Coordinates of C-alpha atoms in Angstrom, one line a residue:
M1 CA 60.9 107.5 108.0
N2 CA 62.5 109.9 110.5
V3 CA 65.0 108.3 112.9
T4 CA 65.7 110.0 116.2
Y5 CA 69.2 110.2 117.4
P6 CA 69.5 107.8 120.4
F7 CA 69.5 109.3 123.9
T8 CA 72.2 107.0 125.1
A9 CA 74.5 107.9 122.2
V10 CA 74.7 111.6 123.3
V11 CA 78.2 112.2 124.6
G12 CA 78.6 114.0 128.0
L13 CA 75.8 116.4 129.2
D14 CA 75.3 114.3 132.3
D15 CA 73.5 117.0 134.3
L16 CA 71.1 117.6 131.5
K17 CA 70.5 113.9 131.1
L18 CA 69.8 113.5 134.8
A19 CA 67.4 116.5 134.9
L20 CA 65.4 115.2 131.9
L21 CA 65.3 111.7 133.4
L22 CA 64.1 113.0 136.8
N23 CA 61.2 114.8 135.0
A24 CA 60.4 111.6 133.0
V25 CA 60.2 109.7 136.3
S26 CA 58.1 112.4 138.0
P27 CA 56.2 115.1 136.2
R28 CA 55.8 116.9 139.6
V29 CA 59.4 118.0 139.3
G30 CA 58.2 120.8 137.1
G31 CA 60.2 120.7 133.9
V32 CA 63.7 121.7 132.8
L33 CA 65.2 125.0 131.6
V34 CA 68.3 124.3 129.6
R35 CA 70.6 127.3 129.3
G36 CA 73.6 127.2 127.1
E37 CA 75.5 128.2 124.0
K38 CA 74.3 127.3 120.5
G39 CA 75.4 123.9 119.0
T40 CA 75.4 121.9 122.3
A41 CA 72.8 119.3 121.3
K42 CA 70.0 120.8 123.4
S43 CA 67.3 120.0 120.9
T44 CA 68.8 116.6 120.0
I45 CA 68.7 115.3 123.5
V46 CA 65.2 116.5 124.2
R47 CA 63.8 114.8 121.1
A48 CA 65.8 111.7 122.0
L49 CA 64.2 111.5 125.5
A50 CA 60.7 111.8 124.1
A51 CA 61.3 108.6 122.1
Q52 CA 62.1 106.7 125.3
L53 CA 58.9 107.6 127.2
P54 CA 56.4 104.9 127.7
A55 CA 53.5 104.7 125.2
V56 CA 50.1 105.9 126.4
D57 CA 46.5 104.6 126.0
T58 CA 44.0 107.3 124.8
V59 CA 40.3 107.3 124.2
A60 CA 39.6 106.6 120.5
G61 CA 38.7 109.8 118.6
C62 CA 39.6 112.1 121.5
R63 CA 41.6 115.1 120.4
F64 CA 42.8 115.7 123.9
A65 CA 44.4 112.3 124.6
C66 CA 42.2 111.4 127.5
D67 CA 43.2 108.4 129.5
P68 CA 40.6 105.6 129.1
A69 CA 41.1 104.6 132.7
A70 CA 40.4 108.1 134.0
P71 CA 38.9 110.4 131.3
D72 CA 38.9 114.1 131.9
P73 CA 35.3 115.0 133.0
S74 CA 35.7 118.5 131.5
C75 CA 37.1 117.2 128.1
P76 CA 35.5 119.2 125.3
D77 CA 35.2 116.0 123.3
G78 CA 33.5 114.2 126.2
P79 CA 31.8 112.8 128.0
H80 CA 33.6 109.5 127.3
A81 CA 32.0 106.2 128.0
P82 CA 33.9 104.2 130.6
D83 CA 34.0 101.1 128.4
G84 CA 34.8 103.0 125.2
T85 CA 37.5 101.8 122.7
S86 CA 41.1 103.0 123.3
V87 CA 44.1 103.5 121.1
R88 CA 47.8 103.1 122.1
R89 CA 50.2 105.6 120.8
P90 CA 53.8 106.9 121.5
S91 CA 54.2 109.8 124.0
A92 CA 53.7 113.0 122.0
L93 CA 56.6 115.5 121.4
V94 CA 55.2 118.9 120.6
E95 CA 57.5 121.7 119.6
L96 CA 56.3 125.3 120.1
P97 CA 57.6 127.8 117.5
V98 CA 58.8 131.2 118.8
G99 CA 56.2 133.0 116.6
A100 CA 53.2 131.1 117.9
S101 CA 50.1 133.1 118.8
E102 CA 48.1 132.6 122.0
D103 CA 45.3 130.9 120.0
R104 CA 47.8 128.5 118.5
V105 CA 49.1 127.6 121.9
A106 CA 46.0 127.4 124.0
G107 CA 43.4 126.7 121.3
S108 CA 40.7 128.9 120.0
L109 CA 37.0 129.4 120.0
D110 CA 35.2 130.3 116.8
V111 CA 33.8 133.5 118.3
E112 CA 31.8 134.4 115.2
R113 CA 29.9 131.1 115.3
A114 CA 29.5 131.4 119.1
L115 CA 27.8 134.8 118.8
T116 CA 25.8 134.3 115.6
E117 CA 24.9 130.6 115.8
G118 CA 25.2 129.9 119.5
V119 CA 27.7 127.1 118.8
K120 CA 30.6 126.5 121.1
A121 CA 33.2 125.3 118.5
F122 CA 36.6 124.8 120.0
E123 CA 39.8 124.0 118.1
P124 CA 42.5 122.5 120.4
G125 CA 46.0 124.0 120.5
L126 CA 49.5 122.8 121.2
L127 CA 48.9 122.4 124.9
A128 CA 46.2 119.8 124.1
A129 CA 48.5 118.0 121.7
A130 CA 51.2 117.8 124.3
H131 CA 49.0 116.3 127.0
R132 CA 50.7 113.2 128.6
G133 CA 53.8 113.9 126.5
V134 CA 56.6 116.5 126.1
L135 CA 56.2 120.2 125.2
Y136 CA 59.5 121.5 123.9
V137 CA 60.0 125.3 123.6
D138 CA 63.2 126.2 121.9
E139 CA 64.4 129.8 122.6
V140 CA 61.8 130.2 125.4
N141 CA 63.4 133.5 126.3
L142 CA 62.3 135.0 123.0
L143 CA 58.6 134.1 123.6
H144 CA 56.2 136.9 124.7
D145 CA 55.9 137.0 128.4
H146 CA 52.1 136.3 128.4
L147 CA 52.8 133.1 126.4
V148 CA 55.4 132.0 128.9
D149 CA 53.0 132.7 131.7
L150 CA 50.3 130.7 129.9
L151 CA 52.7 127.7 129.5
L152 CA 53.9 127.7 133.0
D153 CA 50.4 128.1 134.5
A154 CA 49.2 125.1 132.4
A155 CA 52.2 123.1 133.5
A156 CA 51.7 123.9 137.2
L157 CA 47.9 123.4 137.2
G158 CA 47.7 120.5 134.7
T159 CA 44.8 122.3 133.1
C160 CA 44.4 124.7 130.2
Y161 CA 41.8 127.4 130.4
V162 CA 40.5 129.2 127.3
E163 CA 38.1 132.1 127.8
R164 CA 36.5 134.5 125.3
E165 CA 34.0 136.9 126.9
S166 CA 31.3 134.6 128.4
V167 CA 32.4 131.4 126.7
S168 CA 34.8 129.2 128.6
V169 CA 36.5 125.9 127.8
R170 CA 39.0 123.9 129.9
H171 CA 40.8 120.6 129.3
A172 CA 43.6 118.6 130.9
A173 CA 47.2 119.6 129.9
R174 CA 49.8 117.6 131.8
F175 CA 53.2 117.5 130.1
L176 CA 56.9 117.5 130.6
L177 CA 57.9 121.1 129.9
V178 CA 61.4 121.6 128.5
G179 CA 62.6 125.1 127.5
T180 CA 66.0 125.9 126.0
M181 CA 67.6 129.3 125.7
N182 CA 70.9 131.0 124.8
P183 CA 71.5 133.6 127.6
E184 CA 73.3 135.9 125.1
E185 CA 69.9 136.5 123.4
G186 CA 68.2 137.6 126.6
E187 CA 67.1 136.4 130.0
L188 CA 63.8 135.3 131.4
R189 CA 62.3 137.3 134.3
P190 CA 63.2 135.9 137.7
Q191 CA 59.5 135.2 138.3
L192 CA 59.4 133.0 135.2
L193 CA 62.8 131.4 136.0
D194 CA 61.4 130.3 139.3
R195 CA 58.5 128.4 137.6
F196 CA 60.8 126.0 135.9
G197 CA 61.6 123.1 138.3
L198 CA 65.2 122.4 137.3
T199 CA 67.8 124.3 135.4
V200 CA 71.0 123.1 133.7
E201 CA 73.9 125.1 132.2
V202 CA 75.3 123.3 129.1
R203 CA 78.5 124.1 127.2
A204 CA 80.5 122.3 124.7
S205 CA 83.4 120.2 126.0
R206 CA 86.9 121.6 125.8
E207 CA 88.4 118.1 125.8
P208 CA 89.6 117.3 122.3
K209 CA 88.9 113.6 122.6
E210 CA 85.4 114.1 123.7
R211 CA 84.7 116.6 121.0
A212 CA 86.1 114.2 118.4
E213 CA 83.8 111.5 119.7
V214 CA 80.8 113.8 119.3
V215 CA 81.6 114.5 115.7
R216 CA 82.4 110.8 115.0
R217 CA 79.0 109.6 116.3
R218 CA 77.2 112.4 114.5
L219 CA 78.8 111.6 111.2
A220 CA 78.0 107.9 111.6
F221 CA 74.3 108.8 112.3
E222 CA 74.0 111.1 109.3
A223 CA 75.6 108.4 107.1
D224 CA 73.2 105.6 108.2
P225 CA 70.5 106.8 110.7
A226 CA 68.8 103.4 110.8
G227 CA 72.0 101.4 111.2
F228 CA 73.3 103.8 113.9
A229 CA 70.0 103.6 115.9
E230 CA 70.1 99.8 115.6
R231 CA 73.6 99.7 117.2
W232 CA 72.2 101.6 120.2
A233 CA 68.9 99.7 120.4
A234 CA 69.9 97.6 123.4
E235 CA 70.9 100.6 125.5
E236 CA 67.8 102.5 124.5
A237 CA 65.5 99.6 125.4
A238 CA 67.3 99.3 128.8
L239 CA 66.8 103.0 129.4
A240 CA 63.1 102.9 128.6
E241 CA 62.7 99.9 130.9
R242 CA 64.5 101.8 133.7
I243 CA 62.3 104.8 133.3
A244 CA 59.2 102.6 133.5
V245 CA 60.5 100.8 136.6
A246 CA 61.3 104.1 138.3
R247 CA 57.9 105.4 137.6
D248 CA 56.3 102.4 139.2
R249 CA 58.6 102.6 142.2
L250 CA 58.1 106.4 142.8
A251 CA 54.8 106.0 144.8
D252 CA 56.6 103.8 147.3
V253 CA 59.6 106.0 147.9
R254 CA 59.7 107.5 151.4
L255 CA 60.9 111.0 152.3
P256 CA 62.0 110.9 156.0
D257 CA 61.6 113.9 158.2
E258 CA 65.3 114.3 158.6
R259 CA 65.7 114.6 154.8
L260 CA 62.8 117.0 154.6
E261 CA 64.6 119.2 157.2
Q262 CA 67.8 118.9 155.2
I263 CA 66.0 120.3 152.2
A264 CA 64.5 123.1 154.2
T265 CA 67.9 123.9 155.7
V266 CA 69.6 124.0 152.2
C267 CA 66.9 126.2 150.7
A268 CA 67.0 128.6 153.7
G269 CA 70.8 128.6 153.6
F270 CA 70.8 129.7 150.0
E271 CA 68.2 132.4 150.8
V272 CA 65.9 131.5 147.9
D273 CA 62.5 133.2 147.8
G274 CA 59.2 131.5 148.5
M275 CA 58.6 127.8 149.0
R276 CA 58.6 126.5 145.4
A277 CA 62.3 125.6 145.8
D278 CA 61.6 123.3 148.7
L279 CA 58.8 121.6 146.9
V280 CA 60.8 121.1 143.7
T281 CA 63.8 119.8 145.6
A282 CA 61.7 117.3 147.5
N283 CA 60.0 116.0 144.4
A284 CA 63.4 115.8 142.5
A285 CA 64.9 114.0 145.5
L286 CA 62.1 111.4 145.4
A287 CA 62.5 110.9 141.7
H288 CA 66.3 110.6 142.1
A289 CA 65.9 107.9 144.7
A290 CA 63.4 106.0 142.5
W291 CA 65.8 106.3 139.5
H292 CA 68.5 104.7 141.5
G293 CA 66.3 102.0 142.9
R294 CA 66.0 103.2 146.4
D295 CA 62.9 103.1 148.6
T296 CA 64.1 105.9 150.9
V297 CA 65.6 109.3 150.0
T298 CA 69.2 109.7 151.1
A299 CA 71.5 112.7 151.5
D300 CA 72.9 112.0 148.0
D301 CA 69.4 112.3 146.6
V302 CA 68.9 115.7 148.3
R303 CA 72.3 116.9 147.1
A304 CA 71.6 115.9 143.5
A305 CA 68.2 117.6 143.6
A306 CA 69.5 120.8 145.1
R307 CA 72.2 121.1 142.5
L308 CA 69.6 121.2 139.8
A309 CA 66.7 123.0 141.6
L310 CA 68.5 126.0 143.2
P311 CA 71.0 127.7 140.8
H312 CA 68.4 129.8 138.9
R313 CA 66.6 130.7 142.2
R314 CA 69.7 132.4 143.7
R315 CA 69.7 135.4 141.3
R316 CA 69.1 138.7 143.1
D317 CA 69.1 140.9 140.0
P318 CA 69.4 140.5 136.2
F319 CA 73.2 141.0 136.3
D320 CA 73.8 137.9 138.4
A321 CA 74.7 134.8 136.6
P322 CA 73.0 131.6 137.8
G323 CA 75.3 129.5 139.9
L324 CA 75.6 127.4 143.1
D325 CA 78.4 127.2 145.6
E326 CA 78.8 123.5 146.0
S327 CA 81.1 123.8 149.1
L328 CA 78.3 125.8 150.8
L329 CA 75.8 123.1 149.7
D330 CA 78.0 120.4 151.3
D331 CA 78.4 122.4 154.5
L332 CA 74.6 122.9 154.8
L333 CA 74.0 119.2 154.2
N334 CA 76.7 118.1 156.7
D335 CA 75.4 120.5 159.4
S336 CA 71.9 119.2 159.0
S337 CA 72.7 115.5 158.7
P338 CA 71.9 112.9 161.4
D339 CA 75.0 111.8 163.3
D340 CA 75.1 108.4 161.6
D341 CA 74.7 109.8 158.1
P342 CA 77.5 109.3 155.7
P343 CA 78.8 112.4 154.0
P344 CA 77.0 113.4 150.8
G345 CA 78.8 112.2 147.7
G346 CA 79.5 108.8 149.1
D347 CA 77.3 107.1 146.5
D348 CA 77.4 109.1 143.3
G349 CA 76.9 112.6 144.7
G350 CA 74.0 113.1 142.4
R351 CA 76.2 112.6 139.2
D352 CA 76.5 109.7 136.9
N353 CA 79.9 108.2 136.1
N354 CA 82.4 110.4 134.3
E355 CA 80.4 113.5 135.1
Q356 CA 82.5 116.6 136.0
P357 CA 81.2 119.0 138.6
P358 CA 80.3 122.5 137.3
P359 CA 82.3 125.4 138.4
S360 CA 80.9 127.2 141.4
N361 CA 82.8 130.4 140.9
G362 CA 84.9 131.4 137.9
A363 CA 84.6 132.4 134.3
E364 CA 81.0 131.3 133.9
G365 CA 80.0 133.7 136.6
S366 CA 78.9 133.2 140.2
A367 CA 75.6 133.9 141.9
E368 CA 77.2 136.9 143.7
P369 CA 78.0 140.2 141.9
P370 CA 81.7 140.9 141.4
A371 CA 83.5 142.8 144.1
P372 CA 83.8 146.5 143.5
E373 CA 87.0 147.6 141.7
S374 CA 89.0 150.7 142.6
E375 CA 87.6 153.8 141.0
E376 CA 90.1 153.6 138.1
S377 CA 92.6 150.9 137.4
G378 CA 95.6 151.4 135.1
G379 CA 95.9 149.5 131.8
G380 CA 98.3 149.3 129.0
G381 CA 98.7 152.1 126.5
G382 CA 97.2 154.7 129.0
E383 CA 93.8 152.9 129.0
R384 CA 91.7 153.0 132.2
V385 CA 88.9 150.8 133.3
A386 CA 86.5 152.6 135.8
S387 CA 84.3 150.6 138.1
A388 CA 80.5 151.0 138.5
A389 CA 78.5 151.3 141.6
A390 CA 75.3 149.4 142.3
P391 CA 72.5 150.4 139.8
H392 CA 69.6 152.5 141.1
A393 CA 66.1 153.2 139.9
V394 CA 65.6 155.6 137.1
P395 CA 62.4 157.4 135.8
L396 CA 60.5 156.3 132.8
L397 CA 61.9 157.3 129.4
E398 CA 59.3 156.9 126.7
V399 CA 59.1 157.1 122.9
P400 CA 56.5 159.7 122.0
G401 CA 53.3 158.7 120.3
V402 CA 51.5 155.3 120.1
G403 CA 53.3 152.3 118.5
D404 CA 52.5 148.8 117.3
G405 CA 55.5 147.0 118.7
V406 CA 55.9 143.9 120.8
A407 CA 54.4 143.8 124.3
G408 CA 56.6 145.5 127.0
R409 CA 56.5 148.1 129.7
R410 CA 57.9 151.3 128.2
S411 CA 56.0 153.3 125.6
R412 CA 52.3 153.5 124.6
S413 CA 51.2 150.9 122.1
R414 CA 48.2 149.3 120.4
T415 CA 48.4 145.7 121.7
V416 CA 46.3 142.6 121.9
R417 CA 46.5 142.8 125.7
G418 CA 45.7 146.0 127.6
R419 CA 42.9 148.4 128.4
V420 CA 40.0 148.7 125.9
T421 CA 40.0 152.2 124.2
G422 CA 37.3 151.6 121.5
A423 CA 36.0 149.2 118.9
R424 CA 36.4 148.7 115.2
R425 CA 35.2 146.4 112.4
P426 CA 37.4 143.3 112.2
S427 CA 39.6 143.0 109.1
G428 CA 39.6 139.2 109.3
K429 CA 38.7 136.5 111.8
V430 CA 37.5 138.0 115.1
R431 CA 40.1 137.4 117.9
D432 CA 39.0 139.8 120.6
P433 CA 35.3 140.7 120.3
H434 CA 33.8 143.8 121.8
V435 CA 30.5 142.5 123.0
V436 CA 28.8 145.8 123.9
A437 CA 29.8 147.4 120.6
T438 CA 28.5 144.3 118.7
L439 CA 25.2 144.4 120.5
L440 CA 24.9 148.2 119.8
A441 CA 25.6 147.6 116.1
A442 CA 22.9 144.9 115.9
A443 CA 20.2 146.6 118.0
P444 CA 18.8 149.0 115.5
H445 CA 18.1 146.2 112.9
Q446 CA 16.1 143.8 115.1
R447 CA 12.7 144.7 113.7
T448 CA 13.8 144.5 110.1
R449 CA 15.4 141.1 110.8
G450 CA 12.1 139.7 112.1
R451 CA 13.1 139.3 115.8
D452 CA 10.1 137.8 117.7
G453 CA 11.2 136.9 121.2
A454 CA 14.1 136.9 123.6
G455 CA 17.7 137.4 122.3
L456 CA 19.1 139.3 119.5
V457 CA 19.4 138.4 115.8
L458 CA 23.1 138.8 115.0
R459 CA 24.9 138.8 111.6
A460 CA 28.5 138.7 110.8
D461 CA 28.7 142.4 109.8
D462 CA 27.5 143.3 113.4
L463 CA 30.7 142.0 114.9
R464 CA 33.1 144.5 116.4
E465 CA 36.6 144.0 117.7
A466 CA 38.2 145.7 120.7
D467 CA 40.8 148.3 120.3
R468 CA 43.3 147.9 123.1
E469 CA 46.2 150.1 124.3
G470 CA 49.0 148.8 126.5
R471 CA 52.8 149.2 126.6
E472 CA 55.4 148.1 124.2
G473 CA 59.1 147.3 124.5
N474 CA 61.5 149.4 122.5
L475 CA 65.0 149.2 121.1
V476 CA 67.1 151.3 123.5
L477 CA 70.5 152.1 121.8
F478 CA 73.1 153.5 124.2
V479 CA 75.9 155.6 122.6
V480 CA 78.4 156.2 125.4
D481 CA 81.4 158.5 125.3
A482 CA 84.5 156.6 126.6
S483 CA 87.0 159.2 125.5
G484 CA 89.6 161.0 127.6
S485 CA 87.4 164.1 127.9
M486 CA 85.3 162.0 130.2
A487 CA 87.9 159.9 132.0
A488 CA 90.2 162.9 132.7
R489 CA 87.6 164.2 135.1
R490 CA 87.2 160.9 136.8
R491 CA 83.5 160.7 135.9
M492 CA 83.4 157.3 134.3
T493 CA 82.3 155.6 137.5
T494 CA 79.3 157.8 137.7
V495 CA 78.6 157.4 134.0
K496 CA 78.9 153.6 134.1
T497 CA 76.6 153.5 137.1
A498 CA 74.0 155.6 135.3
V499 CA 74.2 153.5 132.2
L500 CA 74.0 150.3 134.3
S501 CA 70.9 151.7 135.9
L502 CA 69.4 152.4 132.5
L503 CA 70.2 148.9 131.4
L504 CA 68.4 147.4 134.4
D505 CA 65.4 149.6 133.6
A506 CA 65.5 148.3 130.0
Y507 CA 65.5 144.8 131.3
Q508 CA 62.5 145.4 133.5
R509 CA 60.6 147.1 130.7
R510 CA 61.3 144.2 128.2
D511 CA 63.4 146.2 125.8
K512 CA 66.1 145.2 123.4
I513 CA 69.3 147.0 124.1
G514 CA 72.4 147.8 122.1
L515 CA 75.7 149.5 123.2
I516 CA 78.0 151.7 121.1
T517 CA 81.1 153.3 122.5
F518 CA 83.3 155.9 120.9
R519 CA 86.9 156.8 121.8
G520 CA 90.2 157.4 120.0
R521 CA 89.3 157.5 116.3
T522 CA 86.4 155.1 115.9
A523 CA 83.1 154.0 117.3
D524 CA 82.5 150.4 118.2
L525 CA 79.3 148.4 118.4
V526 CA 80.3 146.5 121.5
L527 CA 76.9 144.9 122.0
P528 CA 74.6 144.3 119.0
P529 CA 70.9 144.7 119.7
T530 CA 69.9 141.9 122.1
S531 CA 67.6 141.2 125.0
S532 CA 70.5 140.1 127.2
V533 CA 71.0 142.8 129.7
E534 CA 73.6 140.6 131.4
A535 CA 75.8 140.7 128.3
G536 CA 75.4 144.5 128.2
A537 CA 76.4 144.9 131.8
A538 CA 79.5 142.7 131.3
R539 CA 80.7 144.8 128.3
L540 CA 80.0 148.0 130.2
R541 CA 82.1 147.0 133.2
A542 CA 85.0 146.1 131.0
L543 CA 84.9 149.3 129.0
P544 CA 88.2 151.1 128.9
T545 CA 88.4 154.9 128.6
G546 CA 90.9 157.4 127.1
G547 CA 91.9 159.0 123.8
R548 CA 90.2 161.5 121.6
T549 CA 86.4 162.1 121.2
P550 CA 85.0 161.0 117.9
L551 CA 81.4 161.9 118.7
A552 CA 80.4 162.1 115.0
A553 CA 81.6 158.5 114.5
G554 CA 79.4 157.4 117.4
L555 CA 76.3 159.1 115.9
V556 CA 77.0 157.7 112.4
R557 CA 77.4 154.2 113.8
A558 CA 74.1 154.6 115.7
A559 CA 72.3 155.6 112.5
E560 CA 73.7 152.5 110.7
V561 CA 72.6 150.2 113.5
L562 CA 69.1 151.7 113.7
R563 CA 68.7 151.4 109.9
A564 CA 69.5 147.7 110.0
E565 CA 67.2 147.1 112.9
R566 CA 64.3 148.8 111.2
L567 CA 64.6 146.3 108.4
R568 CA 64.9 143.4 110.9
D569 CA 62.2 144.4 113.4
P570 CA 60.2 147.3 111.9
A571 CA 57.5 147.3 114.6
R572 CA 60.0 147.9 117.4
R573 CA 60.5 151.7 117.8
P574 CA 63.9 152.9 118.8
L575 CA 65.0 155.2 121.7
L576 CA 68.5 156.7 121.3
V577 CA 70.3 157.4 124.6
V578 CA 73.6 159.4 124.1
V579 CA 75.8 159.7 127.2
T580 CA 78.4 162.5 126.6
D581 CA 79.7 165.8 127.8
G582 CA 79.3 167.1 124.2
R583 CA 83.0 167.5 123.4
A584 CA 83.9 166.4 119.9
T585 CA 87.1 166.0 117.9
A586 CA 85.5 167.6 114.8
E587 CA 82.5 169.9 115.5
G588 CA 81.4 170.2 111.9
D589 CA 81.1 166.5 111.5
V590 CA 78.8 166.3 114.5
A591 CA 76.2 168.4 112.8
R592 CA 76.2 166.3 109.6
A593 CA 76.0 163.1 111.7
A594 CA 73.1 164.3 113.8
G595 CA 71.2 164.9 110.6
L596 CA 71.3 161.1 110.0
L597 CA 69.2 160.6 113.1
T598 CA 66.4 163.0 112.3
G599 CA 63.0 161.7 113.6
T600 CA 64.6 159.3 116.1
A601 CA 63.3 159.7 119.7
G602 CA 66.3 160.5 121.8
I603 CA 67.7 161.4 125.2
V604 CA 71.1 163.2 125.7
V605 CA 72.5 162.5 129.2
D606 CA 74.8 165.5 129.9
C607 CA 77.9 164.4 131.7
E608 CA 79.5 167.9 131.9
D609 CA 80.3 169.2 135.4
G610 CA 82.4 171.8 137.1
P611 CA 81.9 175.5 137.7
V612 CA 82.4 176.5 134.0
R613 CA 80.1 174.7 131.6
L614 CA 80.2 175.0 127.8
G615 CA 76.7 173.6 127.2
L616 CA 77.9 171.4 124.3
A617 CA 75.6 168.5 125.3
G618 CA 72.6 170.8 125.2
R619 CA 73.7 172.0 121.7
L620 CA 73.8 168.3 120.6
A621 CA 70.4 167.6 122.1
T622 CA 69.0 170.5 120.0
R623 CA 70.5 169.1 116.8
L624 CA 69.1 165.7 117.5
G625 CA 65.7 167.0 118.6
A626 CA 66.3 165.0 121.9
R627 CA 65.6 165.8 125.5
L628 CA 68.5 166.9 127.6
V629 CA 69.0 165.2 131.0
P630 CA 71.8 166.2 133.4
L631 CA 73.7 163.1 134.6
G632 CA 73.2 164.1 138.3
D633 CA 69.6 165.2 138.0
L634 CA 67.7 162.4 136.4
D635 CA 64.9 163.1 138.9
G636 CA 64.2 166.2 136.9
I637 CA 62.5 163.9 134.4
V638 CA 60.0 162.8 137.0
R639 CA 59.2 166.4 137.8
D640 CA 58.8 167.2 134.2
Q641 CA 56.5 164.3 133.6
R642 CA 54.4 165.4 136.6
R643 CA 54.2 169.0 135.2
R644 CA 53.1 167.7 131.7
K645 CA 50.4 165.5 133.3
A646 CA 49.1 168.3 135.4
A647 CA 48.9 170.6 132.3

């Protein structure tokens, strides 16, 4: 028998506990996105919460967990008799694996039976299993965008729609959505971030005594799970009772107009986009008041809700870290409070006992981008760190040909989502039928099959599947010259700005990125291939310059990285972007190193300037079989693309 680690035994993580509990009290809050480093008990606490949710009554035999008191009229297993038998079961906890397909998530229709037999056979997916429970998505940032969209749409609407050509099925799907992610492995798009109701940043405690207590409890649980759970049974029972009481109280909690105006003032003051922030904050404030046994929302409830609902909605670009200036929050609350209102924080300020407020500005990053540095700042050992200006738009850089990689927005690819370019015989179960091609394949055989009336006689070998073409994401590997040949001419600010702009473009096109720099005697992989453009920008800004120019070492390192990535992710095609003026410490070594990259799609960004040009970057581009793009003339790519299209 599996024993779940007790929720009340988790040490610290007060903000995360509060966010989960508010969602347990009111599903209208909209779920929780948990951001943080690995090994911080994110999965443990989510599983622990599910065990504390009240049990639910379901219609006996219903695969969609319909409520006997109010069965879903569109349930595929219905209609259900109002006086039918019911079954009581614990709230479901469904975990969505990163590699799940759309059919596994939303459910699937047996298209072959639907076309050949006229039977609408539906197999429910994970959304149906999670109805009236918890849907937990670990590493949500690694899911394909269309799956994340599907999850968030279902969570917002409370309904899952499955459509295949002319056949449509819908069923209820109301659940508490919890997603976890490690920001170092990539970010969610701002549009998707906004769809999560609350967000929490978690990090391991730096307090030795607290860390020791975490280990002590975990070792005790692993030694005797049942005994450990028994010691916390009273606290767990009290928590479950408090959740149930708060749920019952929620309908009677009042949100006065002055508190609603406070919420609007706070959201406007933080310049969040749209109205979702106001709605989430209002629902979270109502849940917080119910959780604390109040019948009316107070300023402390608004403050607690805003701290959890607004940080991820303040981001203005992918390089901004989520954050919230709590002094500004208090100022906005005070300015909009009634005259007789106590200052926020007089109760618990939205935090439970022993909770430490998160930093508003500091090492973890603020919501605002860092102030510009001077063009070059001195460093020890003759090193220099140049600043970067704000990124700008860049033209599309594509990998030639048609790939089979993951969905994205850069290069042409055969995908499951995109425009239909043709039809083919299916190699297995039909997932995406091409109805017209199927009918055309069956039409010539109708007389021999004995058709005598309306409709076509279809057989399995008539079925055709759609060929689709869309866009894929690529691995964009930057190889950046950080040597003295670049810095001596004070070009690194321009170079960093260009690379930062290309990083932003890679984020928007859903690429993986990697960053290699070469200077002195070696080349360093300063950012292993990842989806985290934020990490790439941070390493680029801190990049020192100076020293010799080991261009060959940079190319060899790039070949090693690409070789390893082909084994790890063979479907993702690479795009090599070399940013250099072409100077090299050893010219002969460059030719040999370039040979290691034969067949790799590439771009050479030529950073050479001045009245006298040696054309070394152009020579490198020829060796690599890459396109040459002058640093100051990236618009030339757009003109070139237009000329090729016109031709």
